[in-house]
Amino acid sequence: MLHIDVLTVLPELLESPFSHSILSRAQKKKLVKIEIHNIRDFTTDKHQKTDDYMYGGSAGMVMMIEPIHRCLQKIQEQRQLDEIIFMTPDGEKLEQKHCNQLSLKKNIAVLCGHYKGVDERVREHFITREISIGDYVLSGGELPAAVLVDSIVRLVPGVLNDETSALTDSFQDNLLSPPVYTRPEVYNGWQVPGILLSGHEKKINDWRHEKAVERTKQRRPDLLKD
Ligand code: ADE
């Protein structure tokens, strides 16, 4: 079973994404356990402060090390973490190959950043990996954490009904997915490509591969370079 611990100051933001569809099914099937930890529960001061002013001055608050450290300690009393990931726009850009690697781990913790950042000592001493979901800045690491967790969990064996469906995802073989169609055969005069109705499996697979290559050449030629 893959165990994912998420550390956040906004647990409410993560409840919905983890309680529907594939993520909820994966947890019910006991293939994955996702635990959300409220960093605020690990403060020692009476105002439950998790952030403070930046040393040296400048606008914006910085997440404090102590509550994060105490939260990680509590998790590590129960399991040994393989990775402690920090979601941050200056991390390594998330790609399918990272999702594949992470789906093979046992215990992963994900720290959601907030405010102007997190005390650098957290990154130096606890974090094993820093991940960005793209070159844009979000208000916090919760949505990025939800993206990361979703992309990992769907790859855990048994999570998807038809296991092959993750293998045919875009990016798995550096190709985008081919177009897909469903009923009706004709809508508004627009036809489904005849080959898909032929029942000829080999021809259909060849057609799909050809379309995948064509689409990748048009939209993401960079993927074909390596
Ligand atoms: N936190 C804020 N923006 C982010 C991004 N693009 N990726 C990961 N974490 C973030």
Short mmCIF file of C-alpha atoms and ligand atoms in Angstrom, two decimals:
data_model
loop_
_atom_site.label_atom_id
_atom_site.label_comp_id
_atom_site.label_asym_id
_atom_site.label_seq_id
_atom_site.Cartn_x
_atom_site.Cartn_y
_atom_site.Cartn_z
CA MET A 1 0.00 0.00 0.00
CA LEU A 2 1.20 3.51 -0.85
CA HIS A 3 0.91 5.88 2.09
CA ILE A 4 0.83 9.61 1.32
CA ASP A 5 0.98 12.22 4.11
CA VAL A 6 0.14 15.78 3.13
CA LEU A 7 1.18 18.64 5.41
CA THR A 8 -0.83 21.82 4.99
CA VAL A 9 -2.21 24.89 6.76
CA LEU A 10 -5.41 24.61 4.67
CA PRO A 11 -6.66 21.02 5.00
CA GLU A 12 -10.14 22.01 3.77
CA LEU A 13 -8.71 22.78 0.35
CA LEU A 14 -7.63 19.16 -0.05
CA GLU A 15 -10.70 17.35 1.21
CA SER A 16 -12.70 17.46 -1.99
CA PRO A 17 -10.00 16.46 -4.51
CA PHE A 18 -9.11 13.39 -2.44
CA SER A 19 -12.66 12.21 -1.82
CA HIS A 20 -13.99 11.64 -5.32
CA SER A 21 -13.56 9.39 -8.30
CA ILE A 22 -10.29 7.50 -8.68
CA LEU A 23 -8.64 8.87 -5.53
CA SER A 24 -11.57 7.85 -3.37
CA ARG A 25 -11.83 4.41 -5.00
CA ALA A 26 -8.09 3.80 -4.50
CA GLN A 27 -8.46 4.52 -0.79
CA LYS A 28 -11.58 2.36 -0.41
CA LYS A 29 -9.75 -0.52 -2.11
CA LYS A 30 -6.92 0.00 0.42
CA LEU A 31 -4.36 0.44 -2.33
CA VAL A 32 -3.52 3.92 -1.11
CA LYS A 33 -3.86 5.80 2.15
CA ILE A 34 -3.88 9.59 2.06
CA GLU A 35 -3.60 11.43 5.37
CA ILE A 36 -3.94 15.18 5.63
CA HIS A 37 -2.13 16.83 8.54
CA ASN A 38 -2.96 20.33 9.69
CA ILE A 39 0.38 22.02 10.47
CA ARG A 40 -1.50 24.32 12.86
CA ASP A 41 -2.09 21.35 15.18
CA PHE A 42 1.67 21.16 15.76
CA THR A 43 2.32 24.71 16.94
CA THR A 44 3.49 25.33 20.49
CA ASP A 45 2.48 28.97 20.84
CA LYS A 46 -0.96 29.88 22.12
CA HIS A 47 -2.04 31.70 18.95
CA GLN A 48 -1.24 28.61 16.87
CA LYS A 49 1.01 30.68 14.65
CA THR A 50 2.53 28.81 11.68
CA ASP A 51 4.21 31.79 9.98
CA ASP A 52 6.23 34.84 10.98
CA TYR A 53 7.95 37.93 9.57
CA MET A 54 10.95 37.50 7.33
CA TYR A 55 14.40 38.12 8.85
CA GLY A 56 16.08 41.01 7.12
CA GLY A 57 12.71 42.57 6.34
CA SER A 58 10.50 42.44 3.24
CA ALA A 59 6.81 41.99 2.65
CA GLY A 60 5.23 38.60 3.24
CA MET A 61 5.27 35.95 5.92
CA VAL A 62 7.43 32.86 6.07
CA MET A 63 6.32 29.42 7.28
CA MET A 64 8.09 28.52 10.54
CA ILE A 65 10.25 25.43 10.92
CA GLU A 66 9.02 24.15 14.30
CA PRO A 67 5.42 23.12 13.52
CA ILE A 68 6.57 21.46 10.28
CA HIS A 69 9.36 19.61 12.12
CA ARG A 70 6.99 18.42 14.84
CA CYS A 71 4.44 17.25 12.28
CA LEU A 72 7.13 15.31 10.37
CA GLN A 73 8.42 13.79 13.62
CA LYS A 74 4.97 12.50 14.46
CA ILE A 75 4.61 10.91 11.01
CA GLN A 76 8.11 9.41 11.21
CA GLU A 77 7.30 7.74 14.52
CA GLN A 78 4.83 5.66 12.51
CA ARG A 79 6.63 5.08 9.22
CA GLN A 80 9.89 5.74 7.51
CA LEU A 81 9.38 8.28 4.75
CA ASP A 82 10.97 7.48 1.38
CA GLU A 83 10.52 11.03 0.13
CA ILE A 84 9.58 14.37 1.69
CA ILE A 85 8.46 16.53 -1.19
CA PHE A 86 8.04 20.30 -1.11
CA MET A 87 5.64 21.83 -3.65
CA THR A 88 7.23 25.05 -4.89
CA PRO A 89 7.39 26.97 -8.18
CA ASP A 90 11.21 26.83 -8.05
CA GLY A 91 11.26 23.03 -7.86
CA GLU A 92 11.90 20.52 -10.63
CA LYS A 93 9.10 20.60 -13.19
CA LEU A 94 6.75 17.63 -12.79
CA GLU A 95 6.76 15.14 -15.65
CA GLN A 96 5.19 11.73 -16.16
CA LYS A 97 8.53 10.00 -15.47
CA HIS A 98 8.54 11.46 -11.92
CA CYS A 99 4.97 10.25 -11.36
CA ASN A 100 6.00 6.77 -12.51
CA GLN A 101 8.97 6.73 -10.09
CA LEU A 102 6.95 8.02 -7.15
CA SER A 103 4.12 5.51 -7.70
CA LEU A 104 6.61 2.75 -6.80
CA LYS A 105 7.43 4.20 -3.34
CA LYS A 106 5.88 3.12 -0.05
CA ASN A 107 5.71 6.29 2.05
CA ILE A 108 5.67 9.80 0.67
CA ALA A 109 5.10 13.09 2.49
CA VAL A 110 4.13 16.26 0.63
CA LEU A 111 4.57 19.70 2.17
CA CYS A 112 2.37 22.47 0.79
CA GLY A 113 4.07 25.86 0.87
CA HIS A 114 2.31 29.12 1.59
CA TYR A 115 2.89 32.82 2.08
CA LYS A 116 6.28 34.00 0.83
CA GLY A 117 7.87 30.62 1.34
CA VAL A 118 9.13 28.34 4.04
CA ASP A 119 12.12 28.81 6.34
CA GLU A 120 15.07 27.65 4.23
CA ARG A 121 16.19 25.26 7.00
CA VAL A 122 13.12 23.12 6.31
CA ARG A 123 14.31 22.70 2.74
CA GLU A 124 17.92 22.09 3.76
CA HIS A 125 17.31 19.54 6.48
CA PHE A 126 14.03 17.73 5.80
CA ILE A 127 13.05 17.99 2.16
CA THR A 128 14.34 15.31 -0.22
CA ARG A 129 12.72 16.61 -3.40
CA GLU A 130 11.21 19.88 -4.63
CA ILE A 131 8.54 19.80 -7.31
CA SER A 132 6.84 22.50 -9.40
CA ILE A 133 3.74 21.82 -11.49
CA GLY A 134 4.65 24.53 -13.99
CA ASP A 135 6.06 28.00 -14.52
CA TYR A 136 3.29 29.99 -12.87
CA VAL A 137 2.65 30.91 -9.25
CA LEU A 138 -0.36 29.67 -7.30
CA SER A 139 -1.45 30.98 -3.91
CA GLY A 140 -0.31 27.85 -2.12
CA GLY A 141 0.98 24.33 -2.58
CA GLU A 142 -2.38 22.62 -1.97
CA LEU A 143 -3.61 22.53 -5.58
CA PRO A 144 -0.13 21.46 -6.78
CA ALA A 145 -0.13 18.72 -4.10
CA ALA A 146 -3.53 17.52 -5.32
CA VAL A 147 -2.17 17.42 -8.88
CA LEU A 148 0.90 15.46 -7.77
CA VAL A 149 -1.08 12.98 -5.65
CA ASP A 150 -3.63 12.35 -8.42
CA SER A 151 -0.90 11.80 -11.01
CA ILE A 152 0.83 9.26 -8.74
CA VAL A 153 -2.18 7.38 -7.35
CA ARG A 154 -3.70 6.54 -10.74
CA LEU A 155 -0.47 4.67 -11.56
CA VAL A 156 -0.58 2.39 -8.50
CA PRO A 157 -1.36 -1.13 -9.78
CA GLY A 158 -5.02 -2.03 -9.34
CA VAL A 159 -6.24 1.56 -8.99
CA LEU A 160 -7.55 1.86 -12.54
CA ASN A 161 -10.12 -0.75 -13.55
CA ASP A 162 -8.47 -1.39 -16.84
CA GLU A 163 -4.80 -1.37 -15.96
CA THR A 164 -3.76 -0.80 -19.52
CA SER A 165 -5.48 2.55 -19.56
CA ALA A 166 -2.65 4.25 -17.63
CA LEU A 167 -0.17 2.74 -20.06
CA THR A 168 -1.91 4.39 -22.99
CA ASP A 169 -1.99 7.83 -21.32
CA SER A 170 -0.38 10.73 -23.12
CA PHE A 171 3.35 11.05 -22.29
CA GLN A 172 3.83 7.41 -21.22
CA ASP A 173 5.80 6.69 -24.39
CA ASN A 174 6.63 10.32 -25.18
CA LEU A 175 3.54 10.48 -27.41
CA LEU A 176 0.32 12.41 -26.95
CA SER A 177 -2.90 10.35 -27.01
CA PRO A 178 -4.75 9.84 -30.30
CA PRO A 179 -8.29 11.23 -30.74
CA VAL A 180 -11.18 9.18 -29.31
CA TYR A 181 -14.86 8.96 -30.22
CA THR A 182 -18.08 7.54 -28.78
CA ARG A 183 -21.69 7.21 -29.97
CA PRO A 184 -23.38 8.39 -32.11
CA GLU A 185 -21.62 7.40 -35.31
CA VAL A 186 -22.81 10.57 -37.03
CA TYR A 187 -23.65 13.79 -35.23
CA ASN A 188 -24.71 16.89 -37.10
CA GLY A 189 -23.24 15.29 -40.23
CA TRP A 190 -19.84 14.78 -38.49
CA GLN A 191 -18.66 11.18 -38.97
CA VAL A 192 -16.57 8.99 -36.71
CA PRO A 193 -13.53 7.78 -38.73
CA GLY A 194 -14.63 4.59 -40.50
CA ILE A 195 -11.58 2.59 -39.44
CA LEU A 196 -12.73 2.68 -35.79
CA LEU A 197 -15.96 0.93 -36.79
CA SER A 198 -14.19 -1.72 -38.87
CA GLY A 199 -13.57 -4.14 -35.98
CA HIS A 200 -10.07 -4.69 -37.40
CA GLU A 201 -7.87 -4.50 -34.29
CA LYS A 202 -4.48 -4.27 -35.99
CA LYS A 203 -5.64 -1.54 -38.39
CA ILE A 204 -7.22 0.37 -35.51
CA ASN A 205 -4.01 0.19 -33.46
CA ASP A 206 -1.93 1.32 -36.45
CA TRP A 207 -4.34 4.21 -37.05
CA ARG A 208 -4.14 5.25 -33.39
CA HIS A 209 -0.36 5.15 -33.41
CA GLU A 210 -0.22 7.18 -36.61
CA LYS A 211 -2.60 9.81 -35.16
CA ALA A 212 -0.61 9.93 -31.91
CA VAL A 213 2.62 10.59 -33.82
CA GLU A 214 0.90 13.17 -36.04
CA ARG A 215 -0.57 14.99 -33.04
CA THR A 216 2.75 14.92 -31.18
CA LYS A 217 4.61 16.30 -34.23
CA GLN A 218 2.10 19.13 -34.53
CA ARG A 219 1.69 20.06 -30.88
CA ARG A 220 4.76 18.86 -29.00
CA PRO A 221 7.67 18.22 -31.37
CA ASP A 222 9.96 18.58 -28.32
CA LEU A 223 8.71 15.18 -27.07
CA LEU A 224 9.96 13.42 -30.19
CA LYS A 225 13.50 14.76 -29.91
CA ASP A 226 14.60 12.27 -27.26
N1 ADE B 1 3.19 26.69 -5.17
C1 ADE B 1 2.84 27.83 -5.80
N2 ADE B 1 2.95 27.72 -7.12
C2 ADE B 1 3.40 26.45 -7.35
C3 ADE B 1 3.71 25.71 -8.53
N3 ADE B 1 3.61 26.24 -9.75
N4 ADE B 1 4.13 24.45 -8.38
C4 ADE B 1 4.26 23.90 -7.16
N5 ADE B 1 3.99 24.54 -6.03
C5 ADE B 1 3.55 25.81 -6.12
#
